Short mmCIF file of C-alpha atoms in Angstrom, two decimals:
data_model
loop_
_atom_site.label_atom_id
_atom_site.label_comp_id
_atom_site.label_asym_id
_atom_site.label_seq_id
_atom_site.Cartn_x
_atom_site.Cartn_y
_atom_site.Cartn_z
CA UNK A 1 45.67 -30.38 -59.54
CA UNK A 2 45.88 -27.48 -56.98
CA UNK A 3 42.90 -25.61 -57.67
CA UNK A 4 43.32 -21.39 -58.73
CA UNK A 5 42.54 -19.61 -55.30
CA UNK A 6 41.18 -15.85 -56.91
CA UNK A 7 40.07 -13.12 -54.28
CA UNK A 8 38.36 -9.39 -55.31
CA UNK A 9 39.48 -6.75 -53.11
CA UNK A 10 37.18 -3.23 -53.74
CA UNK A 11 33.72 -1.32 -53.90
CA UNK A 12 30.23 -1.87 -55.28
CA UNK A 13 31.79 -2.90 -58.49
CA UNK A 14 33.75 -5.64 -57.48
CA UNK A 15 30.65 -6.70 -55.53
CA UNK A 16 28.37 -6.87 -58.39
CA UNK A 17 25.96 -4.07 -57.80
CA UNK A 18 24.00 -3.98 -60.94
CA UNK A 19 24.21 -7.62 -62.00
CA UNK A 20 21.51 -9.04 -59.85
CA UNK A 21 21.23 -12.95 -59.00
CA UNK A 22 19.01 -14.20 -56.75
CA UNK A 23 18.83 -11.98 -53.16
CA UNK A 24 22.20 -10.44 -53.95
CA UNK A 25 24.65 -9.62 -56.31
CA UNK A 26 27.52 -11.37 -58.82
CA UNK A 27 29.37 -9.05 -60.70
CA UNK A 28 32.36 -8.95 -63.16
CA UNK A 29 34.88 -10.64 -60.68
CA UNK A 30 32.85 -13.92 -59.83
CA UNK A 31 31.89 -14.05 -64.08
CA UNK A 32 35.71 -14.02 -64.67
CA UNK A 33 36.26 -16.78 -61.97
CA UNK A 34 35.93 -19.85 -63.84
CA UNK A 35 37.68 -18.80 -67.10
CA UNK A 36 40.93 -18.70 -64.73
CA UNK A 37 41.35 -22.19 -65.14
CA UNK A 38 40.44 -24.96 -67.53
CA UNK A 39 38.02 -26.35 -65.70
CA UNK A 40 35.91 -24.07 -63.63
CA UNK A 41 35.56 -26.49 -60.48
CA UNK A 42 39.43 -25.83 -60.58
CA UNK A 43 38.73 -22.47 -58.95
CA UNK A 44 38.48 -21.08 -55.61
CA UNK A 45 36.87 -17.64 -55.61
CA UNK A 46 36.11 -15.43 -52.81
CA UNK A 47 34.55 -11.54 -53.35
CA UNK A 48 35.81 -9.77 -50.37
CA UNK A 49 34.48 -6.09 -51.87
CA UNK A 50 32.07 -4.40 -49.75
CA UNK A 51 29.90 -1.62 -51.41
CA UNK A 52 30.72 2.07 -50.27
CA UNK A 53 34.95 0.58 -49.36
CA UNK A 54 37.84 3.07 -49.49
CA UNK A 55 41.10 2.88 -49.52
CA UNK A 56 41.60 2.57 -46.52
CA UNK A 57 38.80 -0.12 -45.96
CA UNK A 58 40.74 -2.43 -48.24
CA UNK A 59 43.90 -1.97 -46.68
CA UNK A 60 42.95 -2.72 -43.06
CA UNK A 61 39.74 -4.74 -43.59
CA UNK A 62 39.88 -6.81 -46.63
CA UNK A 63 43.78 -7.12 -47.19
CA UNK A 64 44.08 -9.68 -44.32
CA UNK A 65 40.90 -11.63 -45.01
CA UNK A 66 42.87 -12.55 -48.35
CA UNK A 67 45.92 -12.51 -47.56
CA UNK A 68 45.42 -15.60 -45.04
CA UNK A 69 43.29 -17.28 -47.71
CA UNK A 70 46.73 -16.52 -49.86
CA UNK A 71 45.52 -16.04 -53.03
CA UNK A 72 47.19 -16.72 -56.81
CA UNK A 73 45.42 -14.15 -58.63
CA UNK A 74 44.18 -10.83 -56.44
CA UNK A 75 41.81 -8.11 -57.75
CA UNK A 76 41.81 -4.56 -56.44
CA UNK A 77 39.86 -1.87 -58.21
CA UNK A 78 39.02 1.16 -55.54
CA UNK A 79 39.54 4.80 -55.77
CA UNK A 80 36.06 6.22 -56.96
CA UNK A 81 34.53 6.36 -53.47
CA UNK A 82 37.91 7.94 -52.15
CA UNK A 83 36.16 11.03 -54.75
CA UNK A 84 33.31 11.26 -53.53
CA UNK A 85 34.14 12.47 -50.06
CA UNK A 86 35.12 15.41 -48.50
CA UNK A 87 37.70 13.75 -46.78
CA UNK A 88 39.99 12.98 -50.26
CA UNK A 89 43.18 13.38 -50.21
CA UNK A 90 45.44 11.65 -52.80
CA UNK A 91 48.58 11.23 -50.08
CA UNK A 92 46.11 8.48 -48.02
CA UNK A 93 45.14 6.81 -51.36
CA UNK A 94 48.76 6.51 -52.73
CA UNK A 95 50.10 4.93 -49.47
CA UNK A 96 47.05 3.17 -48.74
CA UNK A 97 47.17 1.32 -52.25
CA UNK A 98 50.90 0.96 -52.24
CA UNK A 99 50.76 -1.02 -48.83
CA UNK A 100 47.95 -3.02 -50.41
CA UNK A 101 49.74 -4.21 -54.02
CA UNK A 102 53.21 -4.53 -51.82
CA UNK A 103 51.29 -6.93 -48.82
CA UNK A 104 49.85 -9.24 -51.99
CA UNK A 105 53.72 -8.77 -54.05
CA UNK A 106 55.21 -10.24 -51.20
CA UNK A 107 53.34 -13.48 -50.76
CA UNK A 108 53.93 -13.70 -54.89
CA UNK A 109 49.98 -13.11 -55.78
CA UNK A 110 49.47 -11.67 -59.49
CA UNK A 111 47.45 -8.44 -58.86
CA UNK A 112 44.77 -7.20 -61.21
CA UNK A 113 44.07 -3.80 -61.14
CA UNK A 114 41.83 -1.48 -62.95
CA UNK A 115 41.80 2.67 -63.66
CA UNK A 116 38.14 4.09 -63.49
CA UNK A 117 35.69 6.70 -65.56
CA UNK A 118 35.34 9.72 -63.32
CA UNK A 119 31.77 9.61 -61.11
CA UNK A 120 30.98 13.17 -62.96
CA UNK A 121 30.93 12.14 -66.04
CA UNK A 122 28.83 9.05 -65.72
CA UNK A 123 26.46 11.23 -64.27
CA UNK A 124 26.32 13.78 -66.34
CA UNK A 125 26.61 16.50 -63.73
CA UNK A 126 26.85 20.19 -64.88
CA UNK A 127 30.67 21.01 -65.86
CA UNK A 128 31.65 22.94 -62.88
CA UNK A 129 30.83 20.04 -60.32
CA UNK A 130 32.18 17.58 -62.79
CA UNK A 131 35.11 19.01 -63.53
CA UNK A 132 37.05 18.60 -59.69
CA UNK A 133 35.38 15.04 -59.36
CA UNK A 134 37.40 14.41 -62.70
CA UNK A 135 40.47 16.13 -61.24
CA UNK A 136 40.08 13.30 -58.15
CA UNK A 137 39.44 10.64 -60.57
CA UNK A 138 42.77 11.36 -62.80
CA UNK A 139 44.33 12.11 -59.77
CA UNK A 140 43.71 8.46 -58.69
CA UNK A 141 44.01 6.74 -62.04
CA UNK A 142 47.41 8.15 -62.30
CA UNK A 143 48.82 6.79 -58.73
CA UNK A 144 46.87 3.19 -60.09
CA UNK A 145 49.22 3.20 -63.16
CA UNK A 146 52.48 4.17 -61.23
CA UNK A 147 51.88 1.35 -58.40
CA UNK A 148 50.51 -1.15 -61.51
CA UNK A 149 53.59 -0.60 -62.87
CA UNK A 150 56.12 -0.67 -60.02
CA UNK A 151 54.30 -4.18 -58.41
CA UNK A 152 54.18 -5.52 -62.17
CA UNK A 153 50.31 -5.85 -61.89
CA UNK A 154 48.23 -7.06 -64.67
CA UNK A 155 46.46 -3.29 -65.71
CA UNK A 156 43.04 -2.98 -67.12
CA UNK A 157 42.61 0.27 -68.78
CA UNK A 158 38.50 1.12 -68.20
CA UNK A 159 38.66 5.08 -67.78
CA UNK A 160 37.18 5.98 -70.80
CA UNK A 161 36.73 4.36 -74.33
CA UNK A 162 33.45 3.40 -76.48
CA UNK A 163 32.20 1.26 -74.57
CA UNK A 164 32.16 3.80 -70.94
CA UNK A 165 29.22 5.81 -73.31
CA UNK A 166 27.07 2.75 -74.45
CA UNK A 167 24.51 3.31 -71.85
CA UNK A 168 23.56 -0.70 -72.60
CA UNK A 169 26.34 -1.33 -70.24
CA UNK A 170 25.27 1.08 -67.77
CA UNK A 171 22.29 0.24 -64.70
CA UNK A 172 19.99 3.13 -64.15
CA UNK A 173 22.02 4.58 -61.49
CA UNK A 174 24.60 5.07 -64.42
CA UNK A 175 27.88 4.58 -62.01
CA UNK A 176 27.66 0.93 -61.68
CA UNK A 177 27.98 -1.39 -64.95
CA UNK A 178 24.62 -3.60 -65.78
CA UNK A 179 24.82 -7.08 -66.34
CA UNK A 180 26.37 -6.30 -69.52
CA UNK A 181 28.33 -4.18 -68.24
CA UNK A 182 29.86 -6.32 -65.66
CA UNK A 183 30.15 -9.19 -68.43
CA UNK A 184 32.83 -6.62 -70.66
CA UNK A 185 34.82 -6.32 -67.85
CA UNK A 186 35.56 -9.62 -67.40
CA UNK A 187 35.72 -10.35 -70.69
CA UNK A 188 38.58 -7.49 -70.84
CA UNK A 189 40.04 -8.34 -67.86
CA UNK A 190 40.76 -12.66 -69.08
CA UNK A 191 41.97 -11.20 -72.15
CA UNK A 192 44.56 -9.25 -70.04
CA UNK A 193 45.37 -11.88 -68.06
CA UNK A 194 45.02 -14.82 -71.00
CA UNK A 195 47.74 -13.01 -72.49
CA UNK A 196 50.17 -12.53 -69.24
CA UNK A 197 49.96 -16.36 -69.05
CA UNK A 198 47.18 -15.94 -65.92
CA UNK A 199 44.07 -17.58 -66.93
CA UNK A 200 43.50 -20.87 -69.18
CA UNK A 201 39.99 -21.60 -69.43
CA UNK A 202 37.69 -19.89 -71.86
CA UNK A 203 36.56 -16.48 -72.38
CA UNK A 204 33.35 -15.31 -69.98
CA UNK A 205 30.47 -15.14 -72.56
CA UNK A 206 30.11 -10.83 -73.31
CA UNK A 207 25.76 -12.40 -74.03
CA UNK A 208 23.97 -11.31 -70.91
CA UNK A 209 21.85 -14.35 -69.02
CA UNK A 210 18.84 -12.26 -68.04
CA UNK A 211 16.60 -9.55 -69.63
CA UNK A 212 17.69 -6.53 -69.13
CA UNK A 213 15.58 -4.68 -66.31
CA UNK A 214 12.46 -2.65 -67.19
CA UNK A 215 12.53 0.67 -67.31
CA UNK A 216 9.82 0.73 -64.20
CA UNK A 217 12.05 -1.56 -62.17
CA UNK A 218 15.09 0.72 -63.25
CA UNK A 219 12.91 3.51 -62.07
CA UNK A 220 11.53 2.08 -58.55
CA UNK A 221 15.41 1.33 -57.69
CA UNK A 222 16.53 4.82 -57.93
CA UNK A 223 13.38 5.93 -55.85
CA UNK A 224 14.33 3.35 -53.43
CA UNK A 225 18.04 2.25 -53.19
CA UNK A 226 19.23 4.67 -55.55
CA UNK A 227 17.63 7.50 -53.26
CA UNK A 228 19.12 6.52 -50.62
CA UNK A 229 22.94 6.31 -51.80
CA UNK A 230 22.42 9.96 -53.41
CA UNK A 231 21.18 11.34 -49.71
CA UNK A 232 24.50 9.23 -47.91
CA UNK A 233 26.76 10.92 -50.61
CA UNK A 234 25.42 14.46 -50.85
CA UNK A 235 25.44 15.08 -46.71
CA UNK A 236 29.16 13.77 -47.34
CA UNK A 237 30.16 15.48 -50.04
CA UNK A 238 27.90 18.35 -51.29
CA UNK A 239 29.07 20.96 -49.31
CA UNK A 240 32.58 20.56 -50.20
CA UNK A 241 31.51 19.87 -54.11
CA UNK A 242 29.56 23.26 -54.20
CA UNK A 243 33.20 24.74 -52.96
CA UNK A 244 35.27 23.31 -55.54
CA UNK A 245 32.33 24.59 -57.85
CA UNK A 246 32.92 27.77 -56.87
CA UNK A 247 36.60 27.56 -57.13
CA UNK A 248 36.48 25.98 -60.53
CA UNK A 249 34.18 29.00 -61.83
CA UNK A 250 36.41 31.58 -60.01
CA UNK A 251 39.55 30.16 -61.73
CA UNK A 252 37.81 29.63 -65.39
CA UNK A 253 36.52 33.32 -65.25
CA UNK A 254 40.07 34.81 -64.57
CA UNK A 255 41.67 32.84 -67.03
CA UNK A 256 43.24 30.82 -64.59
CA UNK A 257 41.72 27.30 -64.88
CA UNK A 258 45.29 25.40 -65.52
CA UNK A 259 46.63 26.16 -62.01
CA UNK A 260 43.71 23.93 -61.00
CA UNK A 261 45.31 21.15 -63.33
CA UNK A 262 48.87 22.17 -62.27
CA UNK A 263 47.78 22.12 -58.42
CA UNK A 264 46.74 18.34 -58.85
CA UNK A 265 49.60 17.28 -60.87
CA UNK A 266 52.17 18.37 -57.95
CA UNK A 267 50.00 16.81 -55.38
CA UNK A 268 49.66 13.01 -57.41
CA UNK A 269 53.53 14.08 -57.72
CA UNK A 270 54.41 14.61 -54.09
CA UNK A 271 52.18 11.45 -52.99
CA UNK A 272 54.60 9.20 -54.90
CA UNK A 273 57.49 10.82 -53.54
CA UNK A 274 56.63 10.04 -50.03
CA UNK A 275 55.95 6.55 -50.70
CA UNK A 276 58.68 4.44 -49.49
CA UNK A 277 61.33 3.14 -52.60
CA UNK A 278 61.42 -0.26 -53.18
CA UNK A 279 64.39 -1.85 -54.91
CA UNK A 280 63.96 -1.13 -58.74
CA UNK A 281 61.01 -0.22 -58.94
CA UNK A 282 60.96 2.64 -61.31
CA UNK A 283 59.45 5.40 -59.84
CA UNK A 284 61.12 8.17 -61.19
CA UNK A 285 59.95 7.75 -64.56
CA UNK A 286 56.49 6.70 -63.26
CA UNK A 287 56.69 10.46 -61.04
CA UNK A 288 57.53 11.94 -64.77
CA UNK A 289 54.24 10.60 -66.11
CA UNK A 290 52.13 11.56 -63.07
CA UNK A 291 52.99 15.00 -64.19
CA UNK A 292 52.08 14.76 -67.63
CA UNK A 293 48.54 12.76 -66.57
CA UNK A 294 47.10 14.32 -63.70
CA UNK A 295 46.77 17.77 -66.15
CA UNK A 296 45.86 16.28 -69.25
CA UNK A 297 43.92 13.30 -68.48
CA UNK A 298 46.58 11.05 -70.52
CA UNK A 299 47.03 8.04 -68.93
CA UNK A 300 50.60 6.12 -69.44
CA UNK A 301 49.55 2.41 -70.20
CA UNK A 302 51.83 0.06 -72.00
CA UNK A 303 50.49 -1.18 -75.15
CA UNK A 304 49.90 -4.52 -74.61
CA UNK A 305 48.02 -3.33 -71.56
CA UNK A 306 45.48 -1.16 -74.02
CA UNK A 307 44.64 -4.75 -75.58
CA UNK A 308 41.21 -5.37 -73.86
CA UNK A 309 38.72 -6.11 -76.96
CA UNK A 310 38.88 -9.83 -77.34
CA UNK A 311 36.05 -11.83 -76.48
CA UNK A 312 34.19 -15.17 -76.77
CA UNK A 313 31.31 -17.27 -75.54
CA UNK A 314 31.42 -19.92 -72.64
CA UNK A 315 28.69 -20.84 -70.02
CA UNK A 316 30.11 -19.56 -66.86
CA UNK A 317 30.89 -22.36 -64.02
CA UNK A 318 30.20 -22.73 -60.34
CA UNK A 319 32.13 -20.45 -58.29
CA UNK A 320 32.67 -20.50 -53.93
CA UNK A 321 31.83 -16.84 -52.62
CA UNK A 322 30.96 -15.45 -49.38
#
């Protein structure tokens, strides 16, 4: 039997941050692994996701690490990073993705893709900073759902919900998921793909392995790691944050907060536009909903993509990373 071959494409999630094991990390993607198959051994796995990735990282870095390894299954979950710097612009993440699911639709790999919670609101940061890293974050989400739909990618929808506010799932730098955490998403994510006919082994158990970690080793990361990743990201994007601030405050005290909304609504629009058409792929109705969810936050997913609550218990097997 040919064994699975399953690669992650993305970020710090995809890498694991938050779901320790041994000197590194593991993660939702390499807890999925082994349910993709009956037998765990039957599965190749290979994380490729590189904490602090873009966009654009995935499509010329890891997109041709997998693509000679040519994967069955693919995972790519990115975007929240592409927020958090000054440099965002929703044009370079639509094209960047669409070359990315359209590389992996070509060689006949399933994709697996995911939307996100919005940085701001994870971290609880005052309204007027959170609301443009929300803008970013729908803005993103949106051109996710139009290219999940146009390559036929298995969707998860994890941009909001119950379980984004149970802060058990959460690690203390409340943007990555805890061991828990990481174990719901993959839980979600074989139910997804149990039900596209993707994965036949067992469900990931939802149970974590390990004790949670103590509130003084939660505490000594963020003065340690954690401080460091807040310094990277606030010479990056501070500045420009305290702008849109300003804007957003400007805007909301004239009365005139929608434009905001209406401003990032023709942008998502006008970055699927430009992308180049491929044959039936839809993306004139998927351009009508970009509309509708880049100002209201109301993300067009197919029911029986919204079906991500199942779960069960199975010891998780051996999985190749690197």
């Amino acid at each position: 039997m040919r064994p699975v071959r399953f690669v992650a494409l993305g970020d710090s999630l995809t890498e694991g941050v938050g779901d320790p094991a041994g000197d590194g990390w593991r993660g939702w993607a390499a807890l999925l692994a082994p349910s993709l198959a009956e037998h765990g051994d039957h599965v190749r796995f290979t994380n490729l996701a590189v904490s602090g990735a873009q966009t654009r990282d995935v499509l010329e870095r890891q997109t041709p690490a997998a693509l000679e390894l040519r994967p069955e299954l693919v995972s790519v979950v990115i975007g929240v990073n592409d927020t958090l710097r000054r440099t965002f612009d929703i044009h370079a993440v639509a094209a960047h993705l669409d070359q990315v699911y359209a590389a992996f639709a070509r060689q006949g790999a399933t994709l697996l893709t995911a939307c996100l919670p919005d940085p701001g609101a994870m971290l609880r940061l005052p309204a007027a900073l959170a609301r443009p890293l929300a803008r970013r974050q729908r803005a993103v989400n949106t051109v996710v759902h139009a290219l999940s739909e146009r390559y036929g990618a298995v969707h998860l929808h994890a941009a909001d919900g119950v379980w984004i506010t149970d802060r058990s799932l959460w690690s203390a730098d409340r943007l990555h998921p805890g061991e828990r955490g990481h174990r719901q998403l993959a839980v979600r994510c074989h139910a997804l793909l149990t039900e596209a006919g993707r994965a036949t082994g067992e469900p990931p158990s939802p149970e974590p392995e390990f004790p949670a970690p103590t509130r003084t080793a939660s505490l000594w990361w963020l003065a340690t790691a954690g401080t460091g990743w807040v310094v990277r990201r606030c010479n990056d994007l501070l500045p420009q944050l305290l702008r849109l601030a300003a804007d957003e405050l400007h805007h909301r005290a004239r009365g005139t907060g929608a434009r905001l909304d209406l401003r990032a609504s023709a942008a998502v629009s006008a970055a699927l536009a430009a992308l180049p058409e491929a044959p039936g792929d839809g993306t004139e109705a998927q351009r009508r909903h970009a509309d509708k969810d880049a100002v209201g936050g109301v993300e067009a997913v197919p029911a029986q993509r919204r079906r991500t609550d199942r779960c069960a218990v199975l010891p998780e097997g051996a999985v190749e990373t690197v």
